[in-house]
Structures are given as structure tokens and as C-alpha cells.
mmCIF file of C-alpha atoms in Angstrom:
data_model
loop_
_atom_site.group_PDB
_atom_site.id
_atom_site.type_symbol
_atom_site.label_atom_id
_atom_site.label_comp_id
_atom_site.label_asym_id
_atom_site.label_seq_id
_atom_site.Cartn_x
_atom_site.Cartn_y
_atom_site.Cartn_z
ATOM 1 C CA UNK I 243 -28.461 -24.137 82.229
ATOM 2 C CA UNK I 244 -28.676 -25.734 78.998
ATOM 3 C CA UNK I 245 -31.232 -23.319 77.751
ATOM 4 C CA UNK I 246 -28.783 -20.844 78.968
ATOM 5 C CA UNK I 247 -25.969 -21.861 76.962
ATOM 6 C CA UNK I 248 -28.119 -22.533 73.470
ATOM 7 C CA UNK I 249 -29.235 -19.025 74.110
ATOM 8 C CA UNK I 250 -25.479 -18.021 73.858
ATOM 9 C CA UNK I 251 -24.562 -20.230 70.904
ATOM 10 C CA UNK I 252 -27.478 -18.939 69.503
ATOM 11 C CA UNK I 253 -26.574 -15.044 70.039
ATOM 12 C CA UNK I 254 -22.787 -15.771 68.796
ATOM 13 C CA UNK I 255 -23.808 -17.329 65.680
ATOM 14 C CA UNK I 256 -26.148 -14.409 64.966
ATOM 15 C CA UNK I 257 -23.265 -11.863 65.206
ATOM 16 C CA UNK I 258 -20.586 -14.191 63.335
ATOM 17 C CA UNK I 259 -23.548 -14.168 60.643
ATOM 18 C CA UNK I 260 -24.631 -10.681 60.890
ATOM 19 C CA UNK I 261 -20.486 -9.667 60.693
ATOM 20 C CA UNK I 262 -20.606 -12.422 57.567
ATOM 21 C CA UNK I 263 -23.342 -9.802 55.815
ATOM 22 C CA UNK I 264 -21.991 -6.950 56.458
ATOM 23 C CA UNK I 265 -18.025 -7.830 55.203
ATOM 24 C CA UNK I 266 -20.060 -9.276 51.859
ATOM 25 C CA UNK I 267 -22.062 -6.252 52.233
ATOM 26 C CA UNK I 268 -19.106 -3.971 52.183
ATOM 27 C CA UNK I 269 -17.147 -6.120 49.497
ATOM 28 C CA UNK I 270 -19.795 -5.979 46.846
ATOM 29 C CA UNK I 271 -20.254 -2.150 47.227
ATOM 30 C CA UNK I 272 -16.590 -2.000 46.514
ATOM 31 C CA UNK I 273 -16.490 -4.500 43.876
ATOM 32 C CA UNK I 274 -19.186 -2.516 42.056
ATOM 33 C CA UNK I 275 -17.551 0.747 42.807
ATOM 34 C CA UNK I 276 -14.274 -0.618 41.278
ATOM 35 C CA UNK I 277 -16.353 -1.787 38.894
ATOM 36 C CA UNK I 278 -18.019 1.543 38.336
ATOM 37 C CA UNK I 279 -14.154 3.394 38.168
ATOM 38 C CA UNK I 280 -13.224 0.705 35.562
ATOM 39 C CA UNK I 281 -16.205 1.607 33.500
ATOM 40 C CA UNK I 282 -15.772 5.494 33.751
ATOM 41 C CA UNK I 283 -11.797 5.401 33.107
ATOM 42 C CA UNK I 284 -12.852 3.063 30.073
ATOM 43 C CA UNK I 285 -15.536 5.526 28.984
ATOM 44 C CA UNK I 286 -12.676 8.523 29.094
ATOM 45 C CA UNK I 287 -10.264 6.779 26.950
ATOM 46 C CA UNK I 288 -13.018 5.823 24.630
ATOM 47 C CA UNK I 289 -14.164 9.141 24.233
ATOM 48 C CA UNK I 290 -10.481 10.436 23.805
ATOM 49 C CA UNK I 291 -9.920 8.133 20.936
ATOM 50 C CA UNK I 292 -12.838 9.025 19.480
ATOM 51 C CA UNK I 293 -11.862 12.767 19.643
ATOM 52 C CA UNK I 294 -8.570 12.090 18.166
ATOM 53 C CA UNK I 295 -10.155 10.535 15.424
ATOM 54 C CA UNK I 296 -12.401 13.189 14.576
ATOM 55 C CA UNK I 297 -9.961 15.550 15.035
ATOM 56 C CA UNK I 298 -7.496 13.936 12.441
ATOM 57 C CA UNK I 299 -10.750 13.828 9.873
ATOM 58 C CA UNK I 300 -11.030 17.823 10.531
ATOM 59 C CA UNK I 301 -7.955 18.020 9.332
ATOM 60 C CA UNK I 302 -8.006 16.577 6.393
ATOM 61 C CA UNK I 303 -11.382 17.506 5.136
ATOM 62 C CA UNK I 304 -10.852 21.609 5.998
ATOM 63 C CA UNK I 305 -7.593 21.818 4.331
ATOM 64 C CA UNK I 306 -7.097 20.784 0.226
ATOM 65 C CA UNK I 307 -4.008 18.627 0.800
ATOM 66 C CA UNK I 308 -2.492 16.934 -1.564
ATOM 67 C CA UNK I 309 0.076 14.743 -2.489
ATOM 68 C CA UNK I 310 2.533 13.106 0.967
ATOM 69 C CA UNK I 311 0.607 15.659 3.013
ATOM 70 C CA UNK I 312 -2.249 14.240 2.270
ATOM 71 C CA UNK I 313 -1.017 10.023 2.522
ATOM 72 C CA UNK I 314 0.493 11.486 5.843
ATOM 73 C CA UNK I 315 -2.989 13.080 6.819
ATOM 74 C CA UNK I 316 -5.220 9.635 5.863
ATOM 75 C CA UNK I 317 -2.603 7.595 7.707
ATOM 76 C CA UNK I 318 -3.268 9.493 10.831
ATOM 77 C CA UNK I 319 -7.146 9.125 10.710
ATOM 78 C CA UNK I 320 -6.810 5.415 9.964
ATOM 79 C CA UNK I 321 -4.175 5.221 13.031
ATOM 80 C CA UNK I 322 -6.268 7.006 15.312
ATOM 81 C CA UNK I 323 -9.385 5.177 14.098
ATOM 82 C CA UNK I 324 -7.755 1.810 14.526
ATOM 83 C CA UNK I 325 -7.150 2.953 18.236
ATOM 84 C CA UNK I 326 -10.705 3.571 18.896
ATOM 85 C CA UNK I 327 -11.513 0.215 17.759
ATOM 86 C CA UNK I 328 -8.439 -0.881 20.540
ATOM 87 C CA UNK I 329 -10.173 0.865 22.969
ATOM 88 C CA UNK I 330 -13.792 -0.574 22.639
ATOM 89 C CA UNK I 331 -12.535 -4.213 21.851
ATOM 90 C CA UNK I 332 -10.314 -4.218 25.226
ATOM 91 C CA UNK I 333 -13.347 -2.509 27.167
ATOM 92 C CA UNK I 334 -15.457 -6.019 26.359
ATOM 93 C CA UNK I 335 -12.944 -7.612 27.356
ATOM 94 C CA UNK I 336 -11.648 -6.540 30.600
ATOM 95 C CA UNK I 337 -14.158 -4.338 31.537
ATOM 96 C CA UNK I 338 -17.565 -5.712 31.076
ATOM 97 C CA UNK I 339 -18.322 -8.277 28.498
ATOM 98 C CA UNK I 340 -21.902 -6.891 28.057
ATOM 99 C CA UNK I 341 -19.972 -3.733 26.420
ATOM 100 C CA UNK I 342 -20.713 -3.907 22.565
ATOM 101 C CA UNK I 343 -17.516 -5.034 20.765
ATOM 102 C CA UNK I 344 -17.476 -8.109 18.840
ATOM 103 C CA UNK I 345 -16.816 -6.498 15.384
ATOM 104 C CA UNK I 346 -14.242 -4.112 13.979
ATOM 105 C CA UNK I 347 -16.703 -0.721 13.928
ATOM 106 C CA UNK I 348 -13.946 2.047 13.394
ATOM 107 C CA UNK I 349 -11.328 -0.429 11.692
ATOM 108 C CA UNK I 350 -11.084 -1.506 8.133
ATOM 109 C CA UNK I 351 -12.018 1.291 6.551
ATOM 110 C CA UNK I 352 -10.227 1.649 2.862
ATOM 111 C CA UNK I 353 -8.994 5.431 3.987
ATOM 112 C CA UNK I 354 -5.162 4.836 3.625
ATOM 113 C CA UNK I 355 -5.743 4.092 0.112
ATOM 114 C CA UNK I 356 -7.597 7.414 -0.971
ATOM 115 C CA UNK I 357 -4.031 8.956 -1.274
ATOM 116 C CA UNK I 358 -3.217 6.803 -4.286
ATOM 117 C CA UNK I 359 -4.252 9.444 -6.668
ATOM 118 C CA UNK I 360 -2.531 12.333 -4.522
ATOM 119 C CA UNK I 361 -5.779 14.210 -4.009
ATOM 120 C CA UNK I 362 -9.265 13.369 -3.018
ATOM 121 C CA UNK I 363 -11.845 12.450 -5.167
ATOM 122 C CA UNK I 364 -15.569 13.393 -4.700
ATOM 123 C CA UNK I 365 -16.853 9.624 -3.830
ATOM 124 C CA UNK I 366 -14.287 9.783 -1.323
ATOM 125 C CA UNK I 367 -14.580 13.448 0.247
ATOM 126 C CA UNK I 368 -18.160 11.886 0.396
ATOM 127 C CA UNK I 369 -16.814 8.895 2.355
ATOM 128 C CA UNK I 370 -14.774 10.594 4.776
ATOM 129 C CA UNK I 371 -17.776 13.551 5.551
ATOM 130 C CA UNK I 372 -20.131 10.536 6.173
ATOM 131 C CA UNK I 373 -17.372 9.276 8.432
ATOM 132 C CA UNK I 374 -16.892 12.438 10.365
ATOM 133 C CA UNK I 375 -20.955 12.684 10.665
ATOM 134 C CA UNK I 376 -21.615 9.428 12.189
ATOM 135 C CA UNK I 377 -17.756 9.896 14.677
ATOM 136 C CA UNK I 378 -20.008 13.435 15.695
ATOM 137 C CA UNK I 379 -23.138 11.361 16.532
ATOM 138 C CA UNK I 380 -21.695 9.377 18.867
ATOM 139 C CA UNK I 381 -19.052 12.064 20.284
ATOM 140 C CA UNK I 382 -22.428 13.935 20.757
ATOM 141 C CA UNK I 383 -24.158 10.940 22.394
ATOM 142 C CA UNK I 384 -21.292 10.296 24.551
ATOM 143 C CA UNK I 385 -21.554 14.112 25.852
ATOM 144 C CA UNK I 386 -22.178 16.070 28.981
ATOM 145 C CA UNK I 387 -21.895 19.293 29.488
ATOM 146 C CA UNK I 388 -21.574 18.884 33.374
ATOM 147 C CA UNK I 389 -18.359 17.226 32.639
ATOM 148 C CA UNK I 390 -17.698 18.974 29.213
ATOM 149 C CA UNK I 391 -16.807 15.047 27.770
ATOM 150 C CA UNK I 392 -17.813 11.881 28.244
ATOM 151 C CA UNK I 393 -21.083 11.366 30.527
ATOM 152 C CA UNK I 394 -20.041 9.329 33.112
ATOM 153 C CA UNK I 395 -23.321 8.179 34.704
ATOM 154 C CA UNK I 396 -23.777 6.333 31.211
ATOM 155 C CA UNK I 397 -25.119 3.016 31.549
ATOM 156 C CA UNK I 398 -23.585 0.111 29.383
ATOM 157 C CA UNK I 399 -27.055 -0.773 27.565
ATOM 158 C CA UNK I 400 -26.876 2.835 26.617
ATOM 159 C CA UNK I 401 -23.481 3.141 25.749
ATOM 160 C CA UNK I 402 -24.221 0.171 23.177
ATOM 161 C CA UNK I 403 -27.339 1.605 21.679
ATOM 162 C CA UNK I 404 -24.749 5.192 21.159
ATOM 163 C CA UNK I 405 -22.488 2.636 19.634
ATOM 164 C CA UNK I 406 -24.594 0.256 17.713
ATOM 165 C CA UNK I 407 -25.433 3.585 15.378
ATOM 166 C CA UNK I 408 -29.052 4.968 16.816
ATOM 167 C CA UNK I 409 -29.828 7.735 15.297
ATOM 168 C CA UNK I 410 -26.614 7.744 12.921
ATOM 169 C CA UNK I 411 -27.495 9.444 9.394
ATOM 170 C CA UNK I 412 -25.129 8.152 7.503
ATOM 171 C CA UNK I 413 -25.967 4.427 7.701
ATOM 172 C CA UNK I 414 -23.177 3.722 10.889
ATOM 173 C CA UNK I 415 -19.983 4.838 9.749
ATOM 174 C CA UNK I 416 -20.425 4.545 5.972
ATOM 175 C CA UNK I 417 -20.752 0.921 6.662
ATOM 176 C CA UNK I 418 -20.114 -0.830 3.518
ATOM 177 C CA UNK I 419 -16.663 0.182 4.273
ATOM 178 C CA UNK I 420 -16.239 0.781 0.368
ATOM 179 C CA UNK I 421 -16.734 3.059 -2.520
ATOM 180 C CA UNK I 422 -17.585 2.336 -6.124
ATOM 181 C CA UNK I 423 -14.079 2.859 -8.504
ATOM 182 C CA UNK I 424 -15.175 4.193 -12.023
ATOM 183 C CA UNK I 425 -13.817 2.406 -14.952
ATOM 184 C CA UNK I 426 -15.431 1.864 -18.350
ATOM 185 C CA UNK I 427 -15.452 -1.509 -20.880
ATOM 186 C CA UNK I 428 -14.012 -1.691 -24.076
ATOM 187 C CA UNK I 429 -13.930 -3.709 -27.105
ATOM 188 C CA UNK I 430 -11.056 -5.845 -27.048
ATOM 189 C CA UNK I 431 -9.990 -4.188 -30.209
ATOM 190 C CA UNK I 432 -9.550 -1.205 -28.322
ATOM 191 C CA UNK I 433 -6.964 -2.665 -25.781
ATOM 192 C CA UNK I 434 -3.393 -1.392 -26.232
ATOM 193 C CA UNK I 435 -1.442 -3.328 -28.833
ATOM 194 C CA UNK I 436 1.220 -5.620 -25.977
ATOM 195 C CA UNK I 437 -2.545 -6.488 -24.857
ATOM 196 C CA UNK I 438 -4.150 -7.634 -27.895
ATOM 197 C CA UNK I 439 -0.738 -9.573 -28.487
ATOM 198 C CA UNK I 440 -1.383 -11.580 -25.159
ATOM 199 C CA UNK I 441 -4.944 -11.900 -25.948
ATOM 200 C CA UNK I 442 -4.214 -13.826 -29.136
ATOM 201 C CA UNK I 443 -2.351 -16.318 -27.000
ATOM 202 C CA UNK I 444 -4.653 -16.354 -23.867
ATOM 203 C CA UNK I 445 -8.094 -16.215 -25.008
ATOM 204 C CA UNK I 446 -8.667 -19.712 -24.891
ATOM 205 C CA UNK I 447 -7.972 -20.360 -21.131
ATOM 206 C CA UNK I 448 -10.456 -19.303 -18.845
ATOM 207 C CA UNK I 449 -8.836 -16.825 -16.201
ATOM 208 C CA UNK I 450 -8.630 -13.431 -14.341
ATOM 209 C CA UNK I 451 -6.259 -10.952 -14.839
ATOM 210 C CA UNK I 452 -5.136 -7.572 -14.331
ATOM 211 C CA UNK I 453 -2.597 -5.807 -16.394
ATOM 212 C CA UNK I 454 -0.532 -1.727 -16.036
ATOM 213 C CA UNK I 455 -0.540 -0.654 -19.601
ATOM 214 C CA UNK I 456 0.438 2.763 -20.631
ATOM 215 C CA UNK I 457 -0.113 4.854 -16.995
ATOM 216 C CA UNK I 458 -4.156 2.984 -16.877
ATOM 217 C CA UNK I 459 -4.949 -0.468 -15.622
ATOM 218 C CA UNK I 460 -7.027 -3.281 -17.448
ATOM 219 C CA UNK I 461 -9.105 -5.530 -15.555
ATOM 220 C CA UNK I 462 -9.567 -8.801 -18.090
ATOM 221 C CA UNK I 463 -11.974 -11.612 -17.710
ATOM 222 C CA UNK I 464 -11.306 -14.423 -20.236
ATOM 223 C CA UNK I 465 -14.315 -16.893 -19.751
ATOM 224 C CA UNK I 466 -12.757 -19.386 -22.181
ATOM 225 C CA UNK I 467 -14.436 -21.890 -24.887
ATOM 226 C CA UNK I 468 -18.161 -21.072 -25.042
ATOM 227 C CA UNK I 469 -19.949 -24.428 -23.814
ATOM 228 C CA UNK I 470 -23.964 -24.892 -23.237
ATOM 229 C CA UNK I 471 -24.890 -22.366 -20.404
ATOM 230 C CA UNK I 472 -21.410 -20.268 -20.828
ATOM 231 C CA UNK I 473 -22.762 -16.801 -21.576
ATOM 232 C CA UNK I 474 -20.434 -13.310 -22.108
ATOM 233 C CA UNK I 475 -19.108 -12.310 -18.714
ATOM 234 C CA UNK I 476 -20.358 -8.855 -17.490
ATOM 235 C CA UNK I 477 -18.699 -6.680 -15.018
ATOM 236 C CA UNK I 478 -21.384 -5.463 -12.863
ATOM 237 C CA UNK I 479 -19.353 -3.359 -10.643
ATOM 238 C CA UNK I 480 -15.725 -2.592 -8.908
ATOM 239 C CA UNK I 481 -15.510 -1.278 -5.135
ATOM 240 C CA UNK I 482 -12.588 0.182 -3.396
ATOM 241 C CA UNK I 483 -11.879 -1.798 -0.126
ATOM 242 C CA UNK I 484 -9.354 -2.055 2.760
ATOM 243 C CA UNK I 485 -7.881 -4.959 1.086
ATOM 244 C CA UNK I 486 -7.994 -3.675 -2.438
ATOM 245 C CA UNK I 487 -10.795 -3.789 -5.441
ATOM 246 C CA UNK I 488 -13.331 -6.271 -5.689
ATOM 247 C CA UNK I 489 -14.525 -6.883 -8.769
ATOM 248 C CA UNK I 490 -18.210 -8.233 -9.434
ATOM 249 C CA UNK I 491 -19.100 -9.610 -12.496
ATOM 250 C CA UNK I 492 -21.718 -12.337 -13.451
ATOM 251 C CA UNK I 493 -22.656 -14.252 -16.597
ATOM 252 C CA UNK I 494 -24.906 -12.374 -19.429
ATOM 253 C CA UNK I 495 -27.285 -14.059 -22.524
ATOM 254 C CA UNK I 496 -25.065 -12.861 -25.495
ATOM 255 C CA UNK I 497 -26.697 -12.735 -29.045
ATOM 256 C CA UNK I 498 -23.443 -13.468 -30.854
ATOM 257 C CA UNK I 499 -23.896 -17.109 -31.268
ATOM 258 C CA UNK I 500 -20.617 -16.779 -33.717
ATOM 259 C CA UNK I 501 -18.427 -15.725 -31.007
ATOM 260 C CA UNK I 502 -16.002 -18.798 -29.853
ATOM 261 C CA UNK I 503 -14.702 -17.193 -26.922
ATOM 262 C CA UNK I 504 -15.756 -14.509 -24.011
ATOM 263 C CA UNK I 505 -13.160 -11.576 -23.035
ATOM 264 C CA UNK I 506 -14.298 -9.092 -20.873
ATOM 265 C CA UNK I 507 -11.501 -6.108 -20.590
ATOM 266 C CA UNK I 508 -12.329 -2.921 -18.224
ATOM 267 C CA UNK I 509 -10.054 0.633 -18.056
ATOM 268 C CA UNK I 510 -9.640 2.378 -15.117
ATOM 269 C CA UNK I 511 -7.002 4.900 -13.610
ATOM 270 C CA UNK I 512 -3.508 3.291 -12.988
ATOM 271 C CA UNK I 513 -3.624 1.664 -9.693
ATOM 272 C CA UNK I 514 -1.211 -0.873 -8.013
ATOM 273 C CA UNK I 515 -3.901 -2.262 -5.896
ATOM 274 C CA UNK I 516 -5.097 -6.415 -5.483
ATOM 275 C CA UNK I 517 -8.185 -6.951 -7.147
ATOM 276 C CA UNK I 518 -10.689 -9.442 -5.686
ATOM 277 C CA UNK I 519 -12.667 -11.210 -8.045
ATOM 278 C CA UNK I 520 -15.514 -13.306 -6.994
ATOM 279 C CA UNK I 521 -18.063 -15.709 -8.784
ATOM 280 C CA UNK I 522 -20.920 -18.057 -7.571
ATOM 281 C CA UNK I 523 -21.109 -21.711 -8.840
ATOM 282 C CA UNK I 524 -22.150 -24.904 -7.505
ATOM 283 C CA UNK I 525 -19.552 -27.682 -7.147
ATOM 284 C CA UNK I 526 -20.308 -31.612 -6.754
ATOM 285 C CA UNK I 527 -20.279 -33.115 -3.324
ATOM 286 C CA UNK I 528 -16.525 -34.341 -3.158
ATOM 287 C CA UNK I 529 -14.694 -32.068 -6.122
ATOM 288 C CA UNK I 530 -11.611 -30.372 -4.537
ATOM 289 C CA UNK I 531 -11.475 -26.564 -4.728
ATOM 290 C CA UNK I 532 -9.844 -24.813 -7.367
ATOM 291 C CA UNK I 533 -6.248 -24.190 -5.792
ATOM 292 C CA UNK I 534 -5.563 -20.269 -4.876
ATOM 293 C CA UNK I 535 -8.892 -19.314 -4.074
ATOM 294 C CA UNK I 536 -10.957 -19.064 -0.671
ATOM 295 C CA UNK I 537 -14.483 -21.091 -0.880
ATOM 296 C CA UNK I 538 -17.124 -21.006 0.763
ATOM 297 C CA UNK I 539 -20.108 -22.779 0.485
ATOM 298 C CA UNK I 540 -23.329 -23.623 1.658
ATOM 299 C CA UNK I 541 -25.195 -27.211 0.633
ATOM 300 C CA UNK I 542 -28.106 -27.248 -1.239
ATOM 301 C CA UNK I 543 -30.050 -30.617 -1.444
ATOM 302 C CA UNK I 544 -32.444 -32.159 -4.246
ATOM 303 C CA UNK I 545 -34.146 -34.890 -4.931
ATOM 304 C CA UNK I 546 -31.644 -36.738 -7.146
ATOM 305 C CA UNK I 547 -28.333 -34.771 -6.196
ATOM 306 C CA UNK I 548 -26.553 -32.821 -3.690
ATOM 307 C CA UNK I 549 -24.228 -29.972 -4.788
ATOM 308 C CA UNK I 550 -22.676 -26.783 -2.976
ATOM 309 C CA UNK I 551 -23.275 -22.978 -3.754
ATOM 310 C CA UNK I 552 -20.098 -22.042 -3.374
ATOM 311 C CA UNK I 553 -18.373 -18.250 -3.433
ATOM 312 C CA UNK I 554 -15.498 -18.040 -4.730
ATOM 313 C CA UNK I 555 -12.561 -15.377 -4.393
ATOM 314 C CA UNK I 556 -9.106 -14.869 -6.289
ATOM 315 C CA UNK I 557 -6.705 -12.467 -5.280
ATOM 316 C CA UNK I 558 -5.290 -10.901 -8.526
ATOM 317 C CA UNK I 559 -2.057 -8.726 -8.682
ATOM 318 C CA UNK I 560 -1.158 -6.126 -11.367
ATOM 319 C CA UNK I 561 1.316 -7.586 -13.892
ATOM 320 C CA UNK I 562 3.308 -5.540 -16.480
ATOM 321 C CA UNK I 563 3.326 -6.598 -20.480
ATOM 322 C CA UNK I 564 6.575 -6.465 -22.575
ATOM 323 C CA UNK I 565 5.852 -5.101 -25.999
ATOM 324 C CA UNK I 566 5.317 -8.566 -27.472
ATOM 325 C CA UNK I 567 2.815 -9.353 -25.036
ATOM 326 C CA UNK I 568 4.493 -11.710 -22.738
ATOM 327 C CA UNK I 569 4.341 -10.971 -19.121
ATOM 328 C CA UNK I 570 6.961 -9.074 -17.102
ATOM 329 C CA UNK I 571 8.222 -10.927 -14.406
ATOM 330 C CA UNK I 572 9.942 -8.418 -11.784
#
């Protein structure tokens, strides 16, 4: 009898388990075919933003617009770009975190600022052709022509290596995210007269500045007293970004063992833009940082000291002269 009844308990317990597998069963085929729907509606509204984008870029680049049509144009490719980005970042997110998007890949590109000028210049028609090459490569990637879009049996490892820029020939949408800005150095001599007049009062005090003289703009580096190791400051090079112009410069051996004090003065078109300028120099353990910059640093460690290489940026506004040299203050 008892063998009877264990055989039951026994039999029960089977199908309670056997029930147990099959509801699991039938939840994780659902959970991954939710899953699946997530990943295909995410892949659709990717691939629409990415379309827009691309779209926008056609615009521009197949009509010679100039002027607002043209700021209006650029504002819409950065918009729609900036969506894109949206898109992918809330796909990591909420849709699979193994989805590639812990950087800003279509953001932060310095496109809203090519209108300054009211037309394109080549270095950036060459930007924004690079741009609409690598957008194709991935549209292309993305595509099926069973569904005439997105392919929706793509996997998300593949979906990352489309994203991640194989087989991109532009270098992955241009992406130094910056163009070089021509300008050309002159002699101090040169400089209008309002900035010679604040040079005679200035070059002594080591600073950066930037000043709107007569429709151009004049990047100045004033490197101060000469001291042992202070050599003449050369500008290496200037590169349109998203948040403005950096400027690059480094110290130079200069022959002119006369020559008291260093002023470095660039031209370039009028612009209203920030300039960045950064320099490298090590600071001792414990010295506060210059105020109105952003440092950082890594610690390098000798024998009989420790100091820090240390970057350092300053954010630098165009300023207007008066005729006597002092500075406008609007």
C-alpha cells in the first residue's frame, strides 16, 4: 500500500515538475521573442535616423547654398545626426547592453559651425563627403533587400562590428571630429596699430589671447621674460572643433639671444569662435593649478623627485581693442 502511494507521490511530482519546464519553457521563448521585437523595432529606428541623416547631408552637399540657407541646412544634419546618436545610446541601454554605445559616434561633430563664413570651404566639403561616405557604409551594412531597409535577422555582434567602422574608408566618420583652420604668423610689427599699442603694455606678462581687429582675428601668445629653458613659442597648428579652435603650440630654440621677450601673433579670417589653447608642463607634487584652466595630469616618478605631466587647457574668448589699445569691455 505504501509502495502504492510513493508510486503516486512520485507520478504527481513528475507532472508538477514536467508542467514547471514547460511554463519556463514557454516564458523564455517569449522573453527572447520580446526580446527579439525589441531588438528589430530598435534596429528600424536606428536605421531611420541614420537615413535622415544622410538625407539632410544630400542636401547640402548637391545644392551650393549659401548664406541662412546654408546655417539652416548644417543645423539640420547636426540635429538629425545628434538623433542617431539618441537612438544607439538608448538601444544599450534598454535594449541590450551588449549593443555598442558607450561613446558619442554621430555627435560632436563641428558641422554647425561651417556656416560661419556663409559658404563652404574645401576642407570642409571634404569633411562633410567623408561624413556622408562612412553614414553610406553602414546604411549599406545595415541593408536588405528582402526588406528594402534594415536587415532584421542582424545579430548584435554584427550590428557592432557595422557600427564600430569595418570596412569604413574614411577613417569612421572623419573621426578626429576636426579640420585644420588656415591662418599665417606675422611679425609683431606687422600687427594692426590698437595691437602694437597693447603689445607695448602686455608683453611682459605671460598670457593667451585672442583679439577682432579690422574684419580678421589675431591669435597672440605672449610667453613673457625669457628665463633659462624659455624658448620662442611656436604655433604648430589650429583645428576647428565642436567646441571652438584649439590652438597647439609648443616651445622652439630661438637664435635671438637679444630678444627679452617672446610674442607669438597668428592672422586668420574673422571668427567669433573660443579658442582652446593647450600646453604640457610638469608641476611639483602639491602646487595648486593655475585658476581658469582644466588639468590633467599623470605622475611621473624619479629617483630624487616626483612631479606631474600635466595638460593644460584655457578657454580664450575674442576681445575687441579701442584705438589706444585698451580692451573693449562690452
Amino acid at each position: 500500500m505504501k509502495k502504492g502511494l510513493f508510486g503516486k507521490i512520485k507520478t504527481y511530482l513528475l507532472i508538477i515538475l514536467s508542467m514547471a519546464l514547460i511554463i519556463t519553457g514557454v516564458q523564455l521563448y517569449q522573453s527572447k521573442q520580446e526580446s527579439q521585437r525589441q531588438f528589430e523595432s530598435f534596429l528600424n529606428q536606428f536605421y531611420s535616423k541614420l537615413e535622415a541623416a544622410r538625407r539632410s547631408l544630400d542636401s547640402v552637399l548637391e545644392h551650393e547654398l549659401e548664406g541662412n540657407d546654408l546655417e539652416q541646412a548644417l543645423l539640420q544634419v547636426e540635429k538629425n545626426l545628434e538623433q542617431t546618436d539618441l537612438v544607439l545610446d538608448a538601444g544599450g541601454h534598454f535594449v541590450d547592453r551588449e549593443i555598442f554605445s558607450h561613446m558619442s559616434i554621430f555627435a560632436y561633430h563641428p558641422i554647425n559651425q561651417f556656416a560661419d563664413s556663409s559658404t563652404l570651404t574645401d576642407a570642409e566639403l571634404r569633411y562633410l563627403q567623408n561624413l556622408k561616405k562612412d553614414l553610406e557604409t553602414i546604411q549599406n551594412g545595415l541593408y536588405s533587400n528582402e526588406t528594402g531597409q534594415e536587415n532584421r535577422n542582424l545579430s548584435v555582434q554584427h550590428f557592432n562590428d557595422i557600427i564600430r567602422g569595418s570596412g569604413l574608408e574614411s577613417g569612421f566618420l572623419t573621426e578626429q571630429k576636426s579640420i585644420p583652420v588656415h591662418f599665417q604668423v606675422i611679425d609683431p610689427k606687422q600687427a594692426p596699430d590698437r595691437l602694437q599699442k597693447w603689445l607695448d603694455r602686455n608683453e611682459t606678462e605671460e598670457q593667451n589671447k585672442v583679439f577682432l581687429v579690422d574684419d580678421k582675428t589675431y591669435v597672440v601668445i605672449v610667453a613673457g621674460h625669457r628665463q633659462d629653458g624659455l624658448n620662442q613659442v611656436e604655433i604648430t597648428d589650429m583645428v576647428l572643433k565642436r567646441g571652438g579652435i584649439d590652438v597647439n603650440h609648443q616651445n622652439v630654440e630661438s637664435d635671438d639671444t637679444k630678444q627679452e621677450y617672446s610674442v607669438t601673433i597668428a592672422e586668420l579670417k574673422e571668427t567669433e569662435r573660443s579658442f582652446q589653447f593647450t600646453t604640457s608642463e610638469e608641476i611639483d607634487e602639491g602646487k595648486e593649478s593655475p585658476e581658469n584652466t582644466q588639468q590633467t595630469s599623470a605622475s611621473v616618478i624619479t629617483d630624487t623627485q616626483q612631479t606631474s605631466a600635466s595638460a593644460i587647457t584655457e578657454l580664450v574668448r575674442p576681445e575687441k581693442l579701442s584705438k589706444e589699445g585698451n580692451i573693449v569691455h562690452e
